[in-house]
Amino acid sequence: MEDILQRYFGYETFRTGQRELISFVLDNESALGILPTGGGKSICYQVPGIIKGGLTLVISPLISLMKDQVDTLNASGISAAYLNSNLKAAEEREIMTGLAYNRYQFLYVAPERFNQLTFRQMLNQLDIKLIAFDEAHCISKWGHDFRPSYRQVINFIGRFSCPFLAVTATATVDVKKDIQSLLNIADDHVIETSTGRDNLAFKVDPTYQKEKMVREYVSSHRHDSGIIYAGTRKQVEALSEQFNHLNIDHTLYHAGLPKAEREENQAKFVNDDCPVMIATNAFGMGIDKSNVRYVIHYNMPQDLESYYQEAGRAGRDGLDSECILLFSDQDIRLQQFFISTSDEAIQEKKKEKLEKMVHYTKTTQCLQGTIINYFNPDEHLQPCGKCGNCLRQGSYNMTTEALKILSCLIRMKEPVNRLLLIKVLRGEDNHEIKDYHYHQLSTFGLLKDYETKDISRFIDTLLFNGYIHEVNGRMICHPSAKEVIMGQTKVMTHYEPINYKEKVTIKTVTEVNEQLFSQLKKVRKQLASELNVPPFTIFSDHTLTLFAKKMPTTKQEMIHIEGVGSYKLKHYCPQFIDCINDYLSVAR
């Protein structure tokens, strides 16, 4: 394997995960590789394809991606071709003839090509040794770039006896399981390396002066190559107009431009003729430009998969690069509108993903760690040390709370789930606690004066700093926790202690006060009617549920509720606080 790697690709050693995936394929076993952007996914099917001989069929979603891969292979002395709609009839016939005479080692095609009967008939005559799915997340209906044509391909290729190799950089647990099921890939044939990339510095900027921030940033990085993603074509055009006035060299890309203009603009950017690309999310997949120094998202994407794939186009050469997300509440409404226009069957799933994306913009934990945890919840986390949150260390010293949490976790004969750990720390009366005699522990009730959400925040800090490791939803102390227990390090976090008048209302409960919840919905409906907006844009049902559970009666208490920002606190919350106070006055 190393000989092939050195001879054709110029590398002496394989990267993490590559050797294992290649070995599976050489043993005629199907496999799934989830490797980070720039992690060498194509080598995982190119090396075994060369070794196995015959033809490797690569199913790829984009024409530009096919052309780049084929050009690279041919330049390395490996015979490869692609079939797509850009070819002239004579060029296509020449390639088909070459396939019939076994002249190619690799053939790249789009999944839509399988709709042609003549193509399917031709494949039956070829010596196919391996079928690879590039950008494999497109197979899954839970993937952010789902292509129904990808799934239709599977019905046809199932007749081939060769192994399948699926590779992608972005796959949540749901997407991973979906791909495995469709391609019949066993759990022990999934190789997943960390999605973390040490050279990227992630930042979230909740500025209301987006245009000013972008102008100043790009002006101070005129010699760097960068991508600015905007949520709509209109926004792309508006930013481009501003850059024209500032004489900032740039180009633009969105689906509303003529095809020839899009291709010309893309070429300018890729070939370093133009340093800045302003684009919608129609731009980027398959663009292997290694020297992108920054990616700025002018608007928040709909999910973390999209964000990470787009932001991950920065720094593919391994050099330090920045990924900056500008965020405002208007972005949430824009994405909610997009979701409302999608297939009803997947709207709920998209809403869940949007909530995770919003959480990313609000979290005080390591931003890179938050992304890693989203894709692989079982991975041991450590602070990246360079994201906006890591550089803005918390001002609250939670070392005492950390000692109590870690001591309790150890005494509970780990591993245990988060909720049970919190209940023991709060000293709650619970049958499970009594069954396991946790109420007899010296650590029982050590944090009884803290709210559930605050203890959970402390646990998150320990998790994201690597002192606790969570696997399959259960927590264990990592060996590095010894540093805290032995007093060798302090643990800092973002936390403001607050005194609640109604401690009894802040509990780890699952019951919602339905009467209060109904009253809160009426307040929301009235407010929405006055403002002529949909009710969910005021507060989601989830936030109203938290209001009904925790019954905050002041702005100081309300601001700690998930879904309440500073604008909504000022303009909307007073009416909900009045509603809660009225309810409590009657209840008393």
XYZ file of C-alpha atoms in Angstrom:
588
model
C 0.000 0.000 0.000
C 2.771 2.436 0.926
C 4.442 1.846 -2.453
C 1.278 2.915 -4.291
C 0.846 5.893 -1.963
C 4.394 7.073 -2.564
C 4.528 6.340 -6.290
C 1.272 7.994 -7.347
C 0.433 10.473 -4.598
C 3.811 11.446 -3.139
C 3.043 10.617 0.497
C 5.158 8.317 2.646
C 2.592 7.464 5.323
C -1.161 7.210 5.542
C -3.238 9.614 7.592
C -5.402 8.432 10.467
C -8.154 6.093 9.256
C -6.947 5.703 5.678
C -5.083 2.400 6.099
C -8.015 0.778 7.923
C -10.521 1.769 5.220
C -8.234 0.590 2.416
C -7.706 -2.750 4.189
C -11.468 -3.330 4.433
C -11.885 -2.708 0.700
C -8.948 -4.965 -0.219
C -10.620 -7.699 1.851
C -13.803 -7.125 -0.241
C -15.659 -5.648 2.744
C -17.828 -2.549 2.413
C -16.921 0.358 4.690
C -17.791 3.920 5.698
C -15.157 6.581 6.295
C -15.984 9.808 8.128
C -12.853 11.903 7.809
C -12.455 15.673 8.249
C -12.239 18.076 5.326
C -8.732 17.795 3.960
C -8.344 14.377 5.602
C -7.605 12.532 2.333
C -10.919 10.797 1.670
C -10.288 10.243 -2.064
C -7.075 8.292 -1.394
C -9.172 5.766 0.541
C -10.757 4.537 -2.717
C -8.033 5.514 -5.171
C -5.281 3.389 -3.601
C -7.354 0.174 -3.378
C -8.775 0.896 -6.832
C -5.250 0.825 -8.277
C -4.328 -2.311 -6.328
C -7.499 -4.246 -7.195
C -7.311 -3.447 -10.921
C -10.393 -3.453 -13.119
C -12.630 -0.382 -12.873
C -13.460 1.709 -9.819
C -16.800 3.483 -10.220
C -16.961 6.739 -8.243
C -20.364 8.336 -7.691
C -19.832 12.051 -7.142
C -22.364 14.882 -6.752
C -20.698 17.739 -8.609
C -19.189 18.234 -12.046
C -16.392 20.450 -10.714
C -15.445 17.787 -8.176
C -15.272 15.117 -10.888
C -13.112 17.223 -13.182
C -10.621 18.107 -10.442
C -10.290 14.463 -9.366
C -9.902 13.156 -12.919
C -7.357 15.840 -13.838
C -5.337 15.001 -10.728
C -5.377 11.261 -11.439
C -4.430 11.656 -15.085
C -1.597 13.992 -14.096
C -0.315 11.221 -11.810
C -0.310 8.633 -14.590
C -3.581 7.004 -13.570
C -6.172 6.592 -16.352
C -9.473 8.181 -15.350
C -12.513 9.728 -17.015
C -15.855 11.248 -16.134
C -19.287 11.281 -17.706
C -21.409 14.364 -17.153
C -23.677 16.803 -18.961
C -20.784 19.099 -19.892
C -19.358 16.598 -22.383
C -20.083 16.848 -26.074
C -21.611 13.825 -27.793
C -18.326 12.930 -29.507
C -16.413 13.135 -26.196
C -18.966 10.924 -24.489
C -18.777 8.310 -27.269
C -14.990 8.266 -27.008
C -15.151 7.580 -23.272
C -17.780 4.870 -23.710
C -15.542 3.183 -26.277
C -12.588 3.457 -23.915
C -14.608 1.785 -21.169
C -15.512 -1.070 -23.484
C -11.795 -1.637 -24.120
C -10.881 -1.375 -20.387
C -8.775 1.755 -20.880
C -9.781 3.397 -17.615
C -9.075 2.556 -13.999
C -11.529 5.140 -12.591
C -14.859 6.427 -13.873
C -16.583 9.355 -12.149
C -20.316 9.825 -12.669
C -23.174 11.781 -11.118
C -25.985 9.678 -9.603
C -28.426 11.056 -12.194
C -26.450 9.214 -14.900
C -28.057 5.977 -13.694
C -31.386 7.200 -15.067
C -30.066 6.353 -18.556
C -30.833 2.791 -19.638
C -27.844 2.631 -22.015
C -25.479 3.556 -19.162
C -26.894 0.883 -16.858
C -26.612 -1.707 -19.608
C -22.998 -0.704 -20.253
C -22.083 -1.080 -16.556
C -23.243 -4.688 -16.648
C -20.512 -5.381 -19.203
C -17.661 -3.820 -17.209
C -15.223 -5.349 -14.717
C -16.196 -3.224 -11.702
C -14.044 -4.016 -8.663
C -15.075 -1.186 -6.339
C -17.919 1.338 -6.075
C -17.186 4.508 -4.104
C -19.677 7.110 -2.892
C -18.032 10.509 -2.519
C -19.829 13.074 -0.305
C -21.801 10.100 1.031
C -23.979 12.226 3.337
C -25.982 12.992 0.167
C -27.305 9.410 0.391
C -29.101 9.989 3.680
C -32.467 11.675 3.930
C -31.174 13.161 7.201
C -28.137 14.672 5.443
C -28.017 18.420 4.781
C -27.389 17.861 1.039
C -29.773 14.939 0.507
C -29.961 13.840 -3.148
C -32.831 11.384 -3.822
C -30.946 10.211 -6.924
C -28.208 8.849 -4.647
C -30.652 6.478 -2.983
C -32.057 5.370 -6.335
C -28.557 4.324 -7.410
C -28.415 1.829 -4.553
C -31.287 -0.188 -6.015
C -29.211 -0.784 -9.141
C -25.694 -1.298 -7.767
C -26.868 -3.931 -5.310
C -26.447 -6.513 -8.083
C -22.666 -6.036 -8.153
C -20.557 -8.330 -5.997
C -17.830 -5.742 -5.366
C -17.413 -3.841 -2.074
C -18.777 -0.319 -1.489
C -16.831 2.498 0.125
C -18.699 5.589 1.321
C -16.747 8.661 2.434
C -17.836 12.009 3.857
C -16.617 14.739 6.172
C -19.965 15.445 7.823
C -22.205 12.756 9.265
C -24.296 12.922 12.417
C -25.262 9.730 14.228
C -28.550 9.581 12.276
C -26.821 10.078 8.919
C -24.165 7.483 9.745
C -26.762 4.846 10.664
C -28.779 5.630 7.534
C -25.751 5.142 5.264
C -24.837 1.907 7.030
C -28.331 0.539 6.616
C -28.588 1.442 2.924
C -25.157 0.042 1.999
C -25.185 -2.849 4.487
C -22.044 -1.683 6.307
C -21.279 -3.289 9.674
C -20.556 -1.158 12.756
C -16.974 -2.390 12.969
C -16.379 -1.278 9.366
C -17.032 2.388 10.163
C -13.901 4.489 10.604
C -14.614 7.869 12.156
C -11.776 10.220 12.988
C -12.175 13.486 14.883
C -13.907 16.293 13.015
C -11.650 18.729 14.856
C -9.106 20.756 12.876
C -6.356 22.346 14.920
C -5.635 25.127 12.435
C -9.144 26.617 12.449
C -10.195 29.361 14.868
C -13.992 29.529 15.205
C -15.706 32.733 16.297
C -19.308 33.885 16.760
C -20.028 37.610 16.480
C -23.591 38.646 17.460
C -23.115 42.105 15.977
C -25.970 44.162 14.612
C -23.461 45.950 12.364
C -22.728 43.057 10.039
C -21.946 45.157 6.992
C -19.458 47.294 8.912
C -17.739 44.229 10.384
C -17.373 42.519 6.989
C -16.111 45.673 5.283
C -13.486 46.265 7.953
C -12.383 42.639 8.123
C -11.979 42.169 4.375
C -10.291 45.558 4.012
C -7.698 44.519 6.602
C -7.164 41.140 4.863
C -6.915 42.338 1.247
C -4.097 39.936 0.425
C -5.893 36.878 1.837
C -8.273 34.598 0.018
C -11.671 34.287 1.683
C -15.302 33.260 1.234
C -18.298 35.229 2.511
C -21.515 33.209 2.652
C -24.834 35.069 2.666
C -28.282 33.579 3.160
C -29.968 34.987 0.044
C -29.105 36.071 -3.492
C -30.267 39.578 -2.638
C -27.763 39.789 0.216
C -24.955 38.530 -2.023
C -25.742 41.278 -4.545
C -25.927 43.931 -1.808
C -22.525 42.990 -0.365
C -21.021 42.919 -3.842
C -22.301 46.448 -4.480
C -20.660 47.686 -1.276
C -17.370 46.024 -2.183
C -17.507 47.727 -5.588
C -17.732 51.134 -3.891
C -14.759 50.232 -1.673
C -12.729 48.940 -4.631
C -12.360 45.529 -2.968
C -11.471 42.934 -5.581
C -14.077 40.177 -5.416
C -16.452 37.995 -7.381
C -19.840 36.464 -6.603
C -21.783 33.240 -7.034
C -25.423 32.253 -6.667
C -27.910 30.071 -8.519
C -29.573 33.078 -10.176
C -26.513 33.882 -12.283
C -26.141 32.403 -15.791
C -24.190 29.150 -15.802
C -21.316 30.595 -17.838
C -20.952 33.514 -15.427
C -20.969 31.208 -12.386
C -18.249 29.048 -13.937
C -16.177 32.080 -14.884
C -16.460 33.580 -11.386
C -15.608 30.254 -9.758
C -12.525 29.911 -11.953
C -11.376 33.432 -11.009
C -11.540 32.531 -7.339
C -10.005 29.064 -7.599
C -7.158 30.326 -9.798
C -6.314 33.163 -7.370
C -7.281 35.795 -9.947
C -9.780 37.181 -7.449
C -9.205 36.842 -3.679
C -12.759 37.118 -2.314
C -15.876 35.135 -3.157
C -19.311 36.326 -1.983
C -21.803 33.491 -2.396
C -24.878 31.624 -1.280
C -24.536 27.994 -0.192
C -24.820 27.033 -3.878
C -21.051 27.561 -3.969
C -18.359 25.356 -2.534
C -18.940 21.613 -2.561
C -16.057 20.036 -4.383
C -13.984 23.220 -4.511
C -10.527 22.070 -3.496
C -8.907 25.483 -3.012
C -6.398 24.999 -0.242
C -5.382 28.580 0.616
C -8.689 30.030 1.837
C -7.650 31.980 4.938
C -11.102 32.883 6.208
C -14.759 31.969 5.802
C -17.334 34.454 7.063
C -20.989 33.519 7.377
C -23.016 36.705 7.037
C -26.123 34.743 8.028
C -26.524 31.698 10.236
C -26.979 28.424 8.279
C -29.839 26.050 9.012
C -27.758 23.334 10.683
C -24.285 22.553 11.975
C -23.586 20.100 9.139
C -23.949 22.880 6.569
C -22.003 25.318 8.699
C -19.098 22.967 9.326
C -18.829 21.892 5.705
C -18.847 25.498 4.489
C -16.577 26.849 7.239
C -14.273 23.862 6.701
C -13.318 25.214 3.287
C -10.885 27.434 5.152
C -7.336 26.275 5.803
C -7.236 23.067 3.808
C -3.493 23.572 3.489
C -3.153 23.206 7.256
C -2.277 26.853 7.904
C -4.076 28.951 10.517
C -7.419 30.256 9.258
C -10.559 31.836 10.716
C -14.204 30.760 10.578
C -16.466 33.619 11.663
C -20.232 33.369 12.106
C -22.214 36.606 12.273
C -25.523 36.072 14.021
C -28.785 37.869 14.706
C -32.311 36.795 15.629
C -33.410 37.691 12.099
C -31.316 34.747 10.884
C -33.487 32.376 12.928
C -36.648 33.721 11.313
C -35.103 33.362 7.849
C -34.225 29.708 8.475
C -37.640 29.029 10.011
C -39.189 30.338 6.799
C -36.974 28.049 4.695
C -37.986 25.084 6.868
C -41.673 25.923 6.486
C -41.323 25.589 2.696
C -39.668 22.138 2.893
C -41.242 18.688 2.863
C -43.533 18.336 5.897
C -42.140 14.870 6.616
C -38.741 16.270 7.558
C -39.709 19.642 9.019
C -39.522 18.465 12.648
C -36.053 17.036 12.129
C -34.930 20.281 10.521
C -36.331 22.259 13.444
C -34.301 20.119 15.862
C -31.157 20.777 13.831
C -31.892 24.501 13.763
C -32.116 24.472 17.568
C -28.635 22.913 17.727
C -27.354 25.578 15.333
C -28.819 28.342 17.512
C -27.253 26.684 20.568
C -23.859 26.967 18.859
C -24.315 30.738 18.604
C -25.212 31.013 22.303
C -22.861 28.544 23.993
C -20.008 29.708 26.216
C -18.146 26.414 25.730
C -15.365 25.748 23.217
C -16.836 26.266 19.739
C -14.739 23.582 18.056
C -15.629 21.207 20.900
C -19.323 21.987 20.364
C -19.011 20.986 16.697
C -17.090 17.802 17.547
C -19.666 16.872 20.189
C -22.497 17.373 17.669
C -21.043 14.904 15.176
C -19.555 12.436 17.660
C -21.045 12.720 21.182
C -18.718 10.000 22.482
C -15.451 11.738 21.574
C -13.301 12.965 24.447
C -13.218 16.763 24.326
C -10.512 19.281 25.091
C -10.576 23.069 24.651
C -9.097 24.152 21.321
C -7.503 27.198 22.940
C -8.069 29.464 19.930
C -11.812 29.877 19.350
C -13.626 32.997 20.497
C -14.967 31.289 23.618
C -11.643 29.740 24.660
C -9.939 33.121 24.340
C -12.705 34.737 26.387
C -12.244 32.681 29.534
C -15.047 32.764 32.079
C -14.741 34.985 35.134
C -16.372 32.619 37.638
C -14.097 30.225 39.526
C -16.086 26.976 39.713
C -13.272 24.852 41.158
C -15.277 24.162 44.336
C -18.325 23.063 42.343
C -16.050 21.001 40.084
C -14.615 19.120 43.060
C -18.103 18.316 44.322
C -19.281 17.092 40.894
C -16.207 14.952 40.266
C -16.282 13.523 43.795
C -19.943 12.627 43.408
C -19.347 11.003 40.021
C -16.567 8.858 41.480
C -18.668 7.795 44.481
C -21.622 6.848 42.263
C -19.463 4.090 40.762
C -19.475 5.695 37.328
C -20.606 5.674 34.559
C -23.994 7.360 35.121
C -26.235 9.580 33.027
C -26.226 13.343 33.449
C -29.743 13.718 34.822
C -29.209 11.177 37.602
C -25.919 12.837 38.574
C -27.676 16.206 38.806
C -30.487 14.774 40.923
C -28.004 13.297 43.400
C -26.070 16.573 43.592
C -29.348 18.433 44.212
C -30.398 15.915 46.857
C -33.692 15.066 45.198
C -36.124 12.448 46.422
C -36.157 9.791 43.720
C -36.836 6.049 43.685
C -33.814 5.324 41.499
C -31.589 7.220 43.929
C -32.922 5.151 46.815
C -32.684 1.864 44.886
C -28.958 2.434 44.377
C -28.500 3.964 47.867
C -27.149 7.168 46.351
C -28.974 9.136 49.072
C -26.465 7.674 51.551
C -23.463 9.152 49.729
C -21.546 11.958 51.417
C -21.919 13.927 48.190
C -25.725 13.677 48.161
C -27.210 17.184 48.034
C -23.847 18.994 47.860
C -25.269 21.374 45.242
C -28.831 21.579 46.574
C -28.826 25.375 46.331
C -28.136 25.366 42.597
C -30.593 25.093 39.732
C -30.572 22.099 37.425
C -29.505 24.201 34.435
C -26.585 25.706 36.377
C -25.273 22.307 37.480
C -25.662 21.130 33.879
C -23.619 24.149 32.779
C -20.880 23.234 35.272
C -20.896 19.670 33.928
C -20.613 21.020 30.376
C -17.540 23.002 31.404
C -15.940 19.859 32.842
C -16.921 17.913 29.724
C -15.546 20.467 27.265
C -12.329 20.837 29.258
C -11.780 17.089 29.137
C -12.199 16.328 32.859
C -15.364 14.307 32.201
C -15.836 11.957 29.256
C -19.343 11.085 28.057
C -19.858 7.812 26.167
C -23.286 6.584 25.048
C -24.917 9.219 27.244
C -23.063 8.133 30.387
C -20.322 10.013 32.166
C -16.988 8.934 33.574
C -14.095 10.840 35.103
C -11.187 11.238 32.718
C -7.667 10.714 34.161
C -7.049 14.451 33.692
C -9.660 15.122 36.423
C -6.880 14.296 38.877
C -5.467 17.780 38.185
C -8.649 19.317 39.634
C -9.027 16.853 42.505
C -5.394 17.351 43.597
C -5.756 21.138 43.462
C -3.287 21.515 40.593
C -5.574 23.622 38.399
C -8.517 26.011 38.599
C -11.691 25.620 36.563
C -13.208 28.831 35.211
C -16.598 29.251 33.553
C -19.243 31.782 32.535
C -21.780 31.924 35.356
C -23.624 34.532 37.402
C -25.072 33.307 40.696
C -28.649 34.513 41.128
C -31.059 34.220 44.022
C -34.468 32.869 43.127
C -37.331 33.724 45.428
C -39.171 30.540 44.472
C -36.525 27.818 44.766
C -39.223 25.178 44.813
C -40.241 26.045 41.240
C -36.744 25.398 39.845
C -36.588 21.625 39.800
C -35.590 18.730 37.608
C -39.150 18.014 36.466
C -40.755 16.741 33.335
C -44.291 17.937 34.183
C -45.524 21.187 32.674
C -48.093 23.324 34.438
C -50.684 23.004 31.700
C -52.942 25.760 33.046
C -50.121 28.310 33.103
C -48.821 27.057 29.759
C -52.250 27.680 28.205
C -52.329 31.217 29.609
C -48.834 31.916 28.311
C -49.871 30.765 24.830
C -52.760 33.260 24.913
C -50.341 36.053 25.798
C -48.099 34.997 22.926
C -51.037 34.868 20.507
C -52.192 38.356 21.497
C -48.685 39.786 21.170
C -48.188 38.094 17.791
C -51.484 39.520 16.522
C -50.456 43.031 17.588
C -47.112 42.698 15.810
C -48.572 40.812 12.811
C -46.020 37.974 13.073
C -46.380 34.199 13.569
C -46.592 33.254 17.287
C -43.490 31.034 17.176
C -41.339 34.052 16.302
C -42.165 35.552 19.709
C -41.222 32.452 21.720
C -41.220 28.773 20.801
C -43.372 26.242 22.630
C -40.159 24.957 24.179
C -39.463 28.337 25.778
C -43.058 28.669 26.976
C -42.717 25.204 28.509
C -39.683 26.409 30.460
C -41.659 29.468 31.587
C -44.418 27.170 32.844
C -41.926 24.908 34.644
C -39.651 27.484 36.241
C -42.086 30.392 36.640
C -39.571 33.255 36.445
C -41.033 36.439 37.947
C -38.290 38.976 37.188
C -36.185 39.917 34.184
C -33.108 38.686 36.061
C -34.666 35.232 36.247
C -36.154 35.377 32.757
C -32.838 36.079 30.973
C -31.544 32.654 32.074
C -34.341 30.843 30.236
C -33.319 29.234 26.945
C -34.738 31.210 24.020
C -34.727 34.584 25.785
C -32.331 37.140 24.324
C -31.769 40.751 25.314
C -34.190 42.120 22.684
C -37.017 39.767 23.632
C -36.304 40.361 27.320
C -36.970 44.060 26.838
C -39.857 43.970 24.368
C -41.745 40.735 25.052
C -40.971 39.387 28.519
C -42.821 41.962 30.674
C -46.192 40.646 29.478
C -45.201 37.048 30.228
C -43.849 38.020 33.654
C -47.189 39.721 34.420
C -48.973 36.536 33.340
C -46.826 34.360 35.632
C -47.225 36.744 38.588
C -51.009 36.807 38.088
C -51.069 33.021 38.053
C -48.964 32.751 41.215
C -51.086 35.284 43.070
C -54.208 33.207 42.412
C -52.409 29.916 43.156
C -51.300 31.178 46.560
